[in-house]
Amino acid sequence: MAASALQPERHLLLLAGSGGGRPRPLLRMLPPRAPLPHRRRRWPLAVRVSSGDGGGTSAVEKPSVPGAVGVDEGARGVEELEGEVAGAWELRWPPWERLPERYKLIGATSLAFVICNMDKVNLSVAIIPMSHQYGWNSSTAGLVQSSFFWGYALSQLPGGSLAKLFGGRKVLEVGVVIWSLATALIPVVAGFMPGLVLSRILVGIGEGVSPSAATDLIARSIPLQERSRAVAVVFGGLSFGSVLGLLFAPPIIQNLGWESVFYIFGLLGIIWCIGFESLKGKQLGNNKGLLNLGQSSTGSDGLVSSAVSSESSDSSLEDLQNSLKDVPWGAFFKSKAVWAMIYAHFCGSWGHYTCLSWLPTFFSEELNLNLTEAAWVSVLPPLGSIVITSIAAPFADNLIANGVDTTKGITNTVGAVPGIVGVALTGYLLDSTHSWSISLFAPSVFFYLTGTAVWLAFASSEPQDFSKSGSES
């Protein structure tokens, strides 16, 4: 056998103990053999060698030979396949990267509403240890909780005007900053009642502009046939936020103190703003003031133009004032259908806001549940709201697709009034009567029943004509 045909020498020597004596060789060097020219050389994946005294086995992995030819093509194919899989994984991460931009925007808006109600309901739980620490009675606790709705009610209509002037995205972002900073400020001013009331008013103002901002955002970026589902996703975040707030607030308070829940929840809003800024940067790209949502301009499908110029799309303040003067307010408020919506919204909000604010206290003080147990029971109403909303949204989209007419009102402003009156009145009645039935449950039942009756009697899904000629005729 010619020496030139021999491969470089390789030594394979395995040693094993022999009963504590001197190690002995198990496998000595074997002379290499020249590879046959017509066969591809394959290296074994493993070689099992048995020790002479019945011990265990050893496995030798496939050796790597620098510069060797005839490497198994199957192994190379596996490596290439693994590389392709890794590359595909990188392209698809994060999983929402390839989603249409309007879906990302709606998802981010819904997340803002989750944080919105987390900051709304955290006081419902924290008010219990705060009342014990500062010696508040039910009337004072009701005043503190109702102060949120003062700002919430007063900022509804201005929020709509600001959204029209500057765009819903900007207004929403500013609102999140305001309510997050005001939330984080609450522990600092908790011992000073005017400061505490003012901080909750600021939380209400920040959250009060959010519905109008979200409505403007949906109108600008979502096709008509998708808007009911978009509204359900965005405003469904409110109920989901109530659930998360009621679930996370008790353990945070019990382990870190009631102050920590305001710091942590306020920080979540700031983090959201940072993420929303990066999302906005990706949407704008290199276009100056243009919002590209991956859709065409307005067409027969009812899609609002996706390219909205910040310089030309928003009306000026003067145009806004003129448009408000042209609204036939007298005819508007003479409509039975409008008042039916207003009263129904008022009644629904009375039960919702009073129960949301006072149920944790009721379960804690009346039924002697701890904070966690009280929150778990209080979470049932918002959970029910999530279920019903998920069913109602596609149903409403189906009605619209089949030509069913719908109407709009300004009822959310009036819907905030029960938060001001009802929450504070509940605390006052509780101090006066010491009865949860009279102070909380009986008024809620009354408004739920009468609101339903008025709605069924006078509400209408037909478009209303509020023009001057229509009102005169």
Short mmCIF file of C-alpha atoms in Angstrom, two decimals:
data_model
loop_
_atom_site.label_atom_id
_atom_site.label_comp_id
_atom_site.label_asym_id
_atom_site.label_seq_id
_atom_site.Cartn_x
_atom_site.Cartn_y
_atom_site.Cartn_z
CA MET A 1 0.00 0.00 0.00
CA ALA A 2 1.55 3.25 -1.13
CA ALA A 3 2.39 5.80 1.53
CA SER A 4 0.86 8.64 -0.52
CA ALA A 5 -2.52 7.00 -0.33
CA LEU A 6 -2.51 6.91 3.44
CA GLN A 7 -4.42 9.47 5.45
CA PRO A 8 -2.62 11.37 8.26
CA GLU A 9 -2.18 9.28 11.35
CA ARG A 10 -4.89 9.49 13.98
CA HIS A 11 -4.66 8.03 17.46
CA LEU A 12 -7.64 6.74 19.38
CA LEU A 13 -6.74 5.59 22.86
CA LEU A 14 -9.29 5.02 25.62
CA LEU A 15 -8.17 4.19 29.12
CA ALA A 16 -10.28 2.60 31.85
CA GLY A 17 -9.60 1.76 35.45
CA SER A 18 -9.06 -1.85 36.36
CA GLY A 19 -10.05 -2.28 39.93
CA GLY A 20 -7.94 0.57 41.28
CA GLY A 21 -4.76 -0.68 39.56
CA ARG A 22 -2.77 0.80 36.76
CA PRO A 23 -4.85 1.95 33.79
CA ARG A 24 -4.57 -0.33 30.81
CA PRO A 25 -5.24 0.39 27.17
CA LEU A 26 -8.51 -0.81 25.73
CA LEU A 27 -8.06 0.18 22.12
CA ARG A 28 -4.70 0.70 20.51
CA MET A 29 -3.81 2.65 17.44
CA LEU A 30 -5.02 0.96 14.31
CA PRO A 31 -3.31 1.43 10.98
CA PRO A 32 -5.38 3.64 8.69
CA ARG A 33 -6.80 2.31 5.48
CA ALA A 34 -6.90 4.10 2.19
CA PRO A 35 -10.42 5.08 1.06
CA LEU A 36 -11.80 3.41 -2.00
CA PRO A 37 -12.02 5.80 -4.95
CA HIS A 38 -15.62 4.91 -5.79
CA ARG A 39 -17.04 5.32 -2.26
CA ARG A 40 -17.78 8.45 -0.27
CA ARG A 41 -16.18 8.40 3.14
CA ARG A 42 -18.58 8.60 6.07
CA TRP A 43 -17.51 9.15 9.64
CA PRO A 44 -19.51 7.38 12.29
CA LEU A 45 -21.63 9.46 14.60
CA ALA A 46 -20.52 7.46 17.64
CA VAL A 47 -18.38 4.43 18.56
CA ARG A 48 -19.23 2.40 21.60
CA VAL A 49 -16.30 0.81 23.46
CA SER A 50 -16.83 -1.61 26.32
CA SER A 51 -14.48 -1.84 29.26
CA GLY A 52 -13.07 -5.25 29.81
CA ASP A 53 -14.41 -5.64 33.35
CA GLY A 54 -18.10 -5.18 32.54
CA GLY A 55 -18.15 -1.43 33.19
CA GLY A 56 -20.12 1.20 31.32
CA THR A 57 -19.69 2.30 27.77
CA SER A 58 -18.15 5.39 26.25
CA ALA A 59 -19.31 7.23 23.14
CA VAL A 60 -16.93 8.97 20.77
CA GLU A 61 -18.57 11.68 18.65
CA LYS A 62 -17.92 12.04 14.95
CA PRO A 63 -14.45 13.50 14.51
CA SER A 64 -13.95 16.62 12.49
CA VAL A 65 -11.18 16.41 9.95
CA PRO A 66 -9.84 19.76 8.71
CA GLY A 67 -9.65 19.79 4.97
CA ALA A 68 -11.25 16.36 4.59
CA VAL A 69 -13.24 15.63 1.47
CA GLY A 70 -16.35 13.58 1.08
CA VAL A 71 -18.24 15.00 4.05
CA ASP A 72 -21.73 13.60 4.34
CA GLU A 73 -24.06 15.76 2.26
CA GLY A 74 -26.98 14.88 4.53
CA ALA A 75 -25.33 16.60 7.47
CA ARG A 76 -24.65 19.68 5.35
CA GLY A 77 -28.29 19.74 4.25
CA VAL A 78 -29.45 19.64 7.86
CA GLU A 79 -27.24 22.59 8.72
CA GLU A 80 -28.55 24.59 5.77
CA LEU A 81 -32.13 23.72 6.70
CA GLU A 82 -31.53 24.83 10.29
CA GLY A 83 -30.18 28.12 8.99
CA GLU A 84 -33.23 28.67 6.82
CA VAL A 85 -35.57 27.91 9.73
CA ALA A 86 -33.67 30.33 11.97
CA GLY A 87 -33.86 33.01 9.28
CA ALA A 88 -37.60 32.51 8.86
CA TRP A 89 -38.06 32.75 12.62
CA GLU A 90 -36.17 36.02 12.73
CA LEU A 91 -38.31 37.43 9.92
CA ARG A 92 -41.50 36.56 11.77
CA TRP A 93 -40.48 38.00 15.12
CA PRO A 94 -42.14 39.89 16.70
CA PRO A 95 -45.30 38.10 15.59
CA TRP A 96 -47.20 41.35 14.93
CA GLU A 97 -44.49 42.70 12.61
CA ARG A 98 -46.41 41.88 9.42
CA LEU A 99 -49.82 42.96 10.68
CA PRO A 100 -51.46 45.89 8.86
CA GLU A 101 -50.61 49.17 10.51
CA ARG A 102 -54.24 49.90 11.38
CA TYR A 103 -54.37 46.71 13.45
CA LYS A 104 -51.25 47.70 15.36
CA LEU A 105 -52.73 51.12 16.02
CA ILE A 106 -56.01 49.67 17.27
CA GLY A 107 -54.14 47.19 19.48
CA ALA A 108 -52.05 49.98 21.01
CA THR A 109 -55.17 52.07 21.60
CA SER A 110 -56.90 49.16 23.30
CA LEU A 111 -53.85 48.69 25.53
CA ALA A 112 -54.08 52.37 26.51
CA PHE A 113 -57.68 51.79 27.57
CA VAL A 114 -56.61 48.79 29.62
CA ILE A 115 -54.21 51.02 31.54
CA CYS A 116 -56.92 53.69 31.68
CA ASN A 117 -59.30 51.60 33.75
CA MET A 118 -56.51 50.09 35.81
CA ASP A 119 -55.80 53.62 36.99
CA LYS A 120 -59.52 54.22 37.48
CA VAL A 121 -60.26 51.19 39.68
CA ASN A 122 -57.05 51.10 41.72
CA LEU A 123 -58.53 53.67 44.10
CA SER A 124 -61.59 51.45 44.61
CA VAL A 125 -59.30 48.96 46.36
CA ALA A 126 -56.76 51.36 47.82
CA ILE A 127 -59.50 53.49 49.39
CA ILE A 128 -59.97 50.81 52.08
CA PRO A 129 -56.47 51.02 53.65
CA MET A 130 -56.34 54.76 52.92
CA SER A 131 -59.56 55.33 54.88
CA HIS A 132 -58.17 53.37 57.81
CA GLN A 133 -54.89 55.28 57.75
CA TYR A 134 -56.37 58.77 57.47
CA GLY A 135 -59.59 58.15 59.45
CA TRP A 136 -62.00 58.91 56.58
CA ASN A 137 -65.70 58.15 56.90
CA SER A 138 -67.81 56.92 53.97
CA SER A 139 -68.79 60.45 52.93
CA THR A 140 -65.14 61.51 52.63
CA ALA A 141 -64.23 58.32 50.80
CA GLY A 142 -67.11 58.92 48.40
CA LEU A 143 -65.95 62.48 47.80
CA VAL A 144 -62.42 61.29 46.97
CA GLN A 145 -63.66 58.63 44.56
CA SER A 146 -66.19 60.89 42.85
CA SER A 147 -63.60 63.62 42.18
CA PHE A 148 -62.28 61.54 39.28
CA PHE A 149 -65.60 61.94 37.47
CA TRP A 150 -65.53 65.71 37.77
CA GLY A 151 -62.58 65.86 35.42
CA TYR A 152 -63.94 62.97 33.35
CA ALA A 153 -67.25 64.74 32.64
CA LEU A 154 -65.76 68.19 32.01
CA SER A 155 -63.21 66.94 29.46
CA GLN A 156 -65.56 64.95 27.20
CA LEU A 157 -66.65 67.68 24.80
CA PRO A 158 -63.30 69.56 24.83
CA GLY A 159 -61.66 66.21 24.07
CA GLY A 160 -63.75 65.88 20.90
CA SER A 161 -62.80 69.38 19.79
CA LEU A 162 -59.13 68.78 20.47
CA ALA A 163 -59.23 65.48 18.57
CA LYS A 164 -60.69 67.29 15.57
CA LEU A 165 -58.04 70.00 15.73
CA PHE A 166 -54.92 67.95 16.43
CA GLY A 167 -55.91 64.38 15.64
CA GLY A 168 -56.95 61.60 17.98
CA ARG A 169 -53.50 60.05 18.22
CA LYS A 170 -51.90 63.17 19.66
CA VAL A 171 -54.77 63.81 22.07
CA LEU A 172 -54.69 60.20 23.28
CA GLU A 173 -50.97 60.34 23.91
CA VAL A 174 -51.23 63.59 25.90
CA GLY A 175 -54.14 62.17 27.87
CA VAL A 176 -52.15 59.07 28.86
CA VAL A 177 -49.26 61.25 30.05
CA ILE A 178 -51.59 63.43 32.16
CA TRP A 179 -53.44 60.61 33.90
CA SER A 180 -50.27 58.55 34.45
CA LEU A 181 -48.36 61.38 36.11
CA ALA A 182 -51.41 62.34 38.18
CA THR A 183 -51.80 58.71 39.29
CA ALA A 184 -48.19 58.53 40.43
CA LEU A 185 -48.68 61.80 42.33
CA ILE A 186 -51.53 60.51 44.52
CA PRO A 187 -49.38 59.00 47.34
CA VAL A 188 -47.49 62.28 47.65
CA VAL A 189 -50.64 64.38 48.20
CA ALA A 190 -52.85 61.78 49.89
CA GLY A 191 -52.61 63.48 53.30
CA PHE A 192 -53.68 66.84 51.84
CA MET A 193 -57.33 66.61 50.77
CA PRO A 194 -57.37 69.46 48.20
CA GLY A 195 -54.25 68.05 46.57
CA LEU A 196 -55.72 64.55 46.52
CA VAL A 197 -58.98 65.76 44.96
CA LEU A 198 -57.07 67.77 42.36
CA SER A 199 -54.88 64.82 41.43
CA ARG A 200 -57.94 62.63 40.85
CA ILE A 201 -59.54 65.40 38.79
CA LEU A 202 -56.42 65.41 36.59
CA VAL A 203 -56.69 61.65 36.21
CA GLY A 204 -60.29 62.15 35.10
CA ILE A 205 -59.31 64.87 32.61
CA GLY A 206 -56.62 62.69 31.06
CA GLU A 207 -58.98 59.74 30.75
CA GLY A 208 -61.93 61.91 29.70
CA VAL A 209 -60.35 62.99 26.42
CA SER A 210 -59.53 59.38 25.53
CA PRO A 211 -62.96 58.22 24.22
CA SER A 212 -63.17 61.12 21.77
CA ALA A 213 -59.55 60.60 20.75
CA ALA A 214 -60.14 56.90 20.14
CA THR A 215 -63.30 57.61 18.16
CA ASP A 216 -61.42 60.06 15.95
CA LEU A 217 -58.60 57.56 15.49
CA ILE A 218 -61.01 54.81 14.46
CA ALA A 219 -62.83 57.12 12.03
CA ARG A 220 -59.55 58.05 10.34
CA SER A 221 -57.99 54.61 10.08
CA ILE A 222 -60.62 51.85 10.01
CA PRO A 223 -62.96 50.85 7.15
CA LEU A 224 -66.65 51.32 7.84
CA GLN A 225 -67.41 47.60 7.84
CA GLU A 226 -64.72 46.99 10.51
CA ARG A 227 -65.51 49.83 12.87
CA SER A 228 -67.88 48.05 15.24
CA ARG A 229 -65.24 45.41 15.88
CA ALA A 230 -62.59 48.10 16.25
CA VAL A 231 -64.77 49.90 18.79
CA ALA A 232 -65.31 46.61 20.61
CA VAL A 233 -61.56 45.93 20.75
CA VAL A 234 -60.65 49.45 21.87
CA PHE A 235 -63.39 50.06 24.40
CA GLY A 236 -63.32 46.43 25.49
CA GLY A 237 -59.95 47.35 26.92
CA LEU A 238 -61.82 49.30 29.58
CA SER A 239 -63.52 46.21 30.97
CA PHE A 240 -60.32 44.20 30.67
CA GLY A 241 -58.49 46.96 32.51
CA SER A 242 -61.05 46.86 35.30
CA VAL A 243 -60.48 43.12 35.63
CA LEU A 244 -56.70 43.44 35.71
CA GLY A 245 -56.82 46.39 38.09
CA LEU A 246 -59.05 44.58 40.56
CA LEU A 247 -56.92 41.44 40.37
CA PHE A 248 -53.46 43.00 40.64
CA ALA A 249 -54.15 45.87 43.05
CA PRO A 250 -54.86 43.73 46.17
CA PRO A 251 -51.64 41.64 46.14
CA ILE A 252 -49.58 44.73 45.32
CA ILE A 253 -51.15 46.63 48.23
CA GLN A 254 -50.83 43.74 50.66
CA ASN A 255 -47.17 43.11 49.84
CA LEU A 256 -45.81 46.58 49.03
CA GLY A 257 -48.28 49.02 50.59
CA TRP A 258 -51.15 50.98 49.07
CA GLU A 259 -48.80 53.69 47.76
CA SER A 260 -47.05 51.23 45.45
CA VAL A 261 -50.14 50.50 43.35
CA PHE A 262 -50.26 54.13 42.18
CA TYR A 263 -46.56 54.23 41.38
CA ILE A 264 -46.65 50.96 39.42
CA PHE A 265 -49.83 51.68 37.48
CA GLY A 266 -48.65 55.20 36.69
CA LEU A 267 -45.37 53.81 35.36
CA LEU A 268 -47.27 51.52 32.99
CA GLY A 269 -48.75 54.56 31.25
CA ILE A 270 -45.34 56.15 30.77
CA ILE A 271 -44.01 52.89 29.28
CA TRP A 272 -47.00 52.81 26.93
CA CYS A 273 -46.20 56.33 25.72
CA ILE A 274 -42.63 55.32 24.90
CA GLY A 275 -43.82 52.30 22.93
CA PHE A 276 -46.50 54.33 21.16
CA GLU A 277 -43.87 56.85 20.06
CA SER A 278 -41.86 54.07 18.39
CA LEU A 279 -44.99 52.76 16.69
CA LYS A 280 -45.80 56.24 15.44
CA GLY A 281 -42.29 56.60 14.05
CA LYS A 282 -42.66 53.38 12.04
CA GLN A 283 -46.01 54.52 10.66
CA LEU A 284 -44.82 57.93 9.60
CA GLY A 285 -41.61 56.64 8.03
CA ASN A 286 -40.06 59.28 5.82
CA ASN A 287 -43.33 61.08 5.13
CA LYS A 288 -43.77 64.45 6.73
CA GLY A 289 -46.93 64.42 8.79
CA LEU A 290 -48.49 61.57 6.83
CA LEU A 291 -50.10 58.60 8.53
CA ASN A 292 -49.78 55.52 6.33
CA LEU A 293 -52.06 52.76 7.53
CA GLY A 294 -51.58 50.48 4.58
CA GLN A 295 -54.93 51.28 2.94
CA SER A 296 -56.05 53.29 -0.01
CA SER A 297 -57.96 56.54 0.11
CA THR A 298 -61.69 56.85 0.53
CA GLY A 299 -63.62 54.59 -1.80
CA SER A 300 -66.92 52.83 -2.18
CA ASP A 301 -66.08 50.55 0.74
CA GLY A 302 -66.44 53.43 3.18
CA LEU A 303 -62.76 53.61 4.16
CA VAL A 304 -61.58 56.95 5.45
CA SER A 305 -58.40 58.14 3.76
CA SER A 306 -55.31 56.66 5.37
CA ALA A 307 -52.98 59.47 4.42
CA VAL A 308 -53.88 62.31 6.75
CA SER A 309 -51.87 65.45 6.51
CA SER A 310 -51.27 67.27 9.74
CA GLU A 311 -51.15 70.53 7.81
CA SER A 312 -54.42 70.23 5.90
CA SER A 313 -56.72 67.58 7.38
CA ASP A 314 -57.51 69.19 10.74
CA SER A 315 -59.85 72.12 10.78
CA SER A 316 -58.71 75.41 12.20
CA LEU A 317 -60.04 76.67 15.50
CA GLU A 318 -62.13 79.25 13.70
CA ASP A 319 -63.75 76.61 11.52
CA LEU A 320 -64.48 74.55 14.62
CA GLN A 321 -66.17 77.47 16.34
CA ASN A 322 -68.27 78.18 13.26
CA SER A 323 -69.31 74.55 13.00
CA LEU A 324 -70.44 74.55 16.63
CA LYS A 325 -72.59 77.62 15.97
CA ASP A 326 -74.26 75.88 13.04
CA VAL A 327 -75.39 72.95 15.19
CA PRO A 328 -79.18 73.14 15.74
CA TRP A 329 -78.92 72.59 19.50
CA GLY A 330 -82.59 73.44 20.13
CA ALA A 331 -83.89 70.82 17.71
CA PHE A 332 -81.29 68.40 18.90
CA PHE A 333 -82.45 68.45 22.50
CA LYS A 334 -86.12 68.34 21.54
CA SER A 335 -85.70 64.86 20.10
CA LYS A 336 -87.20 62.07 22.20
CA ALA A 337 -84.70 59.60 20.79
CA VAL A 338 -81.78 61.75 21.96
CA TRP A 339 -83.18 62.03 25.47
CA ALA A 340 -83.86 58.31 25.53
CA MET A 341 -80.18 57.63 24.79
CA ILE A 342 -79.06 60.21 27.33
CA TYR A 343 -81.22 58.80 30.10
CA ALA A 344 -80.35 55.19 29.29
CA HIS A 345 -76.66 56.03 29.38
CA PHE A 346 -77.13 57.91 32.65
CA CYS A 347 -78.92 54.95 34.24
CA GLY A 348 -76.39 52.40 33.05
CA SER A 349 -73.49 54.51 34.28
CA TRP A 350 -75.12 54.98 37.70
CA GLY A 351 -75.10 51.28 38.43
CA HIS A 352 -71.73 50.73 36.78
CA TYR A 353 -69.79 53.51 38.50
CA THR A 354 -71.32 53.16 41.95
CA CYS A 355 -70.78 49.40 42.03
CA LEU A 356 -67.29 49.70 40.60
CA SER A 357 -66.33 52.21 43.29
CA TRP A 358 -68.08 50.69 46.32
CA LEU A 359 -68.31 46.92 45.83
CA PRO A 360 -64.77 46.23 47.12
CA THR A 361 -65.59 48.20 50.28
CA PHE A 362 -68.92 46.38 50.66
CA PHE A 363 -67.31 42.94 50.39
CA SER A 364 -64.49 43.94 52.71
CA GLU A 365 -66.43 45.65 55.50
CA GLU A 366 -69.86 44.02 55.29
CA LEU A 367 -68.87 40.46 54.38
CA ASN A 368 -65.43 40.54 56.11
CA LEU A 369 -63.51 39.47 53.01
CA ASN A 370 -59.86 40.41 52.65
CA LEU A 371 -58.71 42.66 49.81
CA THR A 372 -57.94 39.81 47.44
CA GLU A 373 -61.23 38.02 48.04
CA ALA A 374 -63.21 41.24 47.71
CA ALA A 375 -61.51 42.06 44.42
CA TRP A 376 -62.14 38.57 43.03
CA VAL A 377 -65.89 38.95 43.60
CA SER A 378 -65.92 42.55 42.34
CA VAL A 379 -64.36 41.45 39.08
CA LEU A 380 -67.49 39.56 37.95
CA PRO A 381 -69.38 42.58 36.46
CA PRO A 382 -66.53 43.68 34.16
CA LEU A 383 -66.01 40.06 33.14
CA GLY A 384 -69.66 39.92 32.11
CA SER A 385 -69.17 43.12 30.13
CA ILE A 386 -66.28 41.55 28.20
CA VAL A 387 -68.39 38.54 27.25
CA ILE A 388 -71.38 40.60 26.11
CA THR A 389 -69.21 43.03 24.14
CA SER A 390 -67.51 40.21 22.25
CA ILE A 391 -70.94 38.96 21.19
CA ALA A 392 -72.52 42.33 20.43
CA ALA A 393 -69.72 43.71 18.22
CA PRO A 394 -69.91 41.19 15.33
CA PHE A 395 -73.69 41.25 15.64
CA ALA A 396 -73.68 45.04 15.18
CA ASP A 397 -71.32 44.76 12.20
CA ASN A 398 -73.69 42.27 10.63
CA LEU A 399 -76.65 44.62 11.12
CA ILE A 400 -74.75 47.49 9.53
CA ALA A 401 -73.71 45.29 6.59
CA ASN A 402 -77.37 44.42 6.06
CA GLY A 403 -78.37 48.09 5.89
CA VAL A 404 -79.65 48.70 9.41
CA ASP A 405 -79.42 52.40 10.27
CA THR A 406 -77.61 53.61 13.38
CA THR A 407 -77.58 56.88 15.32
CA LYS A 408 -74.97 58.87 17.26
CA GLY A 409 -75.37 61.18 20.52
CA ILE A 410 -73.16 63.00 23.02
CA THR A 411 -74.32 60.72 25.80
CA ASN A 412 -70.90 59.90 27.25
CA THR A 413 -70.72 63.33 28.87
CA VAL A 414 -74.04 62.82 30.63
CA GLY A 415 -73.00 59.25 31.39
CA ALA A 416 -70.19 60.58 33.59
CA VAL A 417 -72.58 62.56 35.80
CA PRO A 418 -73.63 59.50 37.85
CA GLY A 419 -70.00 59.06 38.75
CA ILE A 420 -70.03 62.52 40.29
CA VAL A 421 -73.43 62.31 41.95
CA GLY A 422 -73.93 58.60 42.51
CA VAL A 423 -70.55 57.71 44.00
CA ALA A 424 -70.58 60.62 46.44
CA LEU A 425 -74.27 60.16 47.28
CA THR A 426 -73.69 56.50 48.04
CA GLY A 427 -71.10 57.41 50.66
CA TYR A 428 -73.38 60.03 52.21
CA LEU A 429 -76.35 57.63 52.35
CA LEU A 430 -74.13 54.94 53.84
CA ASP A 431 -73.11 57.26 56.69
CA SER A 432 -76.74 58.32 57.18
CA THR A 433 -78.55 55.00 56.96
CA HIS A 434 -75.79 52.44 57.55
CA SER A 435 -77.60 50.34 54.96
CA TRP A 436 -75.92 49.07 51.83
CA SER A 437 -79.30 48.19 50.33
CA ILE A 438 -80.59 51.75 50.55
CA SER A 439 -77.35 53.49 49.64
CA LEU A 440 -75.98 51.26 46.84
CA PHE A 441 -78.24 48.52 45.56
CA ALA A 442 -81.73 50.07 45.55
CA PRO A 443 -80.73 53.16 43.48
CA SER A 444 -78.85 50.97 41.01
CA VAL A 445 -81.84 48.69 40.52
CA PHE A 446 -84.13 51.69 40.08
CA PHE A 447 -82.02 53.30 37.37
CA TYR A 448 -81.40 50.04 35.56
CA LEU A 449 -85.14 49.33 35.30
CA THR A 450 -86.27 52.84 34.38
CA GLY A 451 -83.44 53.25 31.88
CA THR A 452 -84.48 50.08 30.11
CA ALA A 453 -88.13 51.17 30.02
CA VAL A 454 -87.35 54.63 28.60
CA TRP A 455 -85.04 53.17 25.99
CA LEU A 456 -87.62 50.66 24.77
CA ALA A 457 -90.31 53.33 24.65
CA PHE A 458 -88.56 56.25 22.95
CA ALA A 459 -85.23 55.21 21.45
CA SER A 460 -84.94 54.99 17.68
CA SER A 461 -82.36 53.63 15.28
CA GLU A 462 -83.62 55.87 12.48
CA PRO A 463 -81.45 58.89 11.53
CA GLN A 464 -82.87 62.08 13.00
CA ASP A 465 -83.23 65.28 10.96
CA PHE A 466 -82.00 68.20 13.08
CA SER A 467 -81.84 70.77 10.28
CA LYS A 468 -83.74 74.04 10.71
CA SER A 469 -86.14 73.21 7.96
CA GLY A 470 -86.80 69.81 9.46
CA SER A 471 -87.42 71.26 12.92
CA GLU A 472 -89.76 73.92 11.57
CA SER A 473 -91.75 71.38 9.58
#
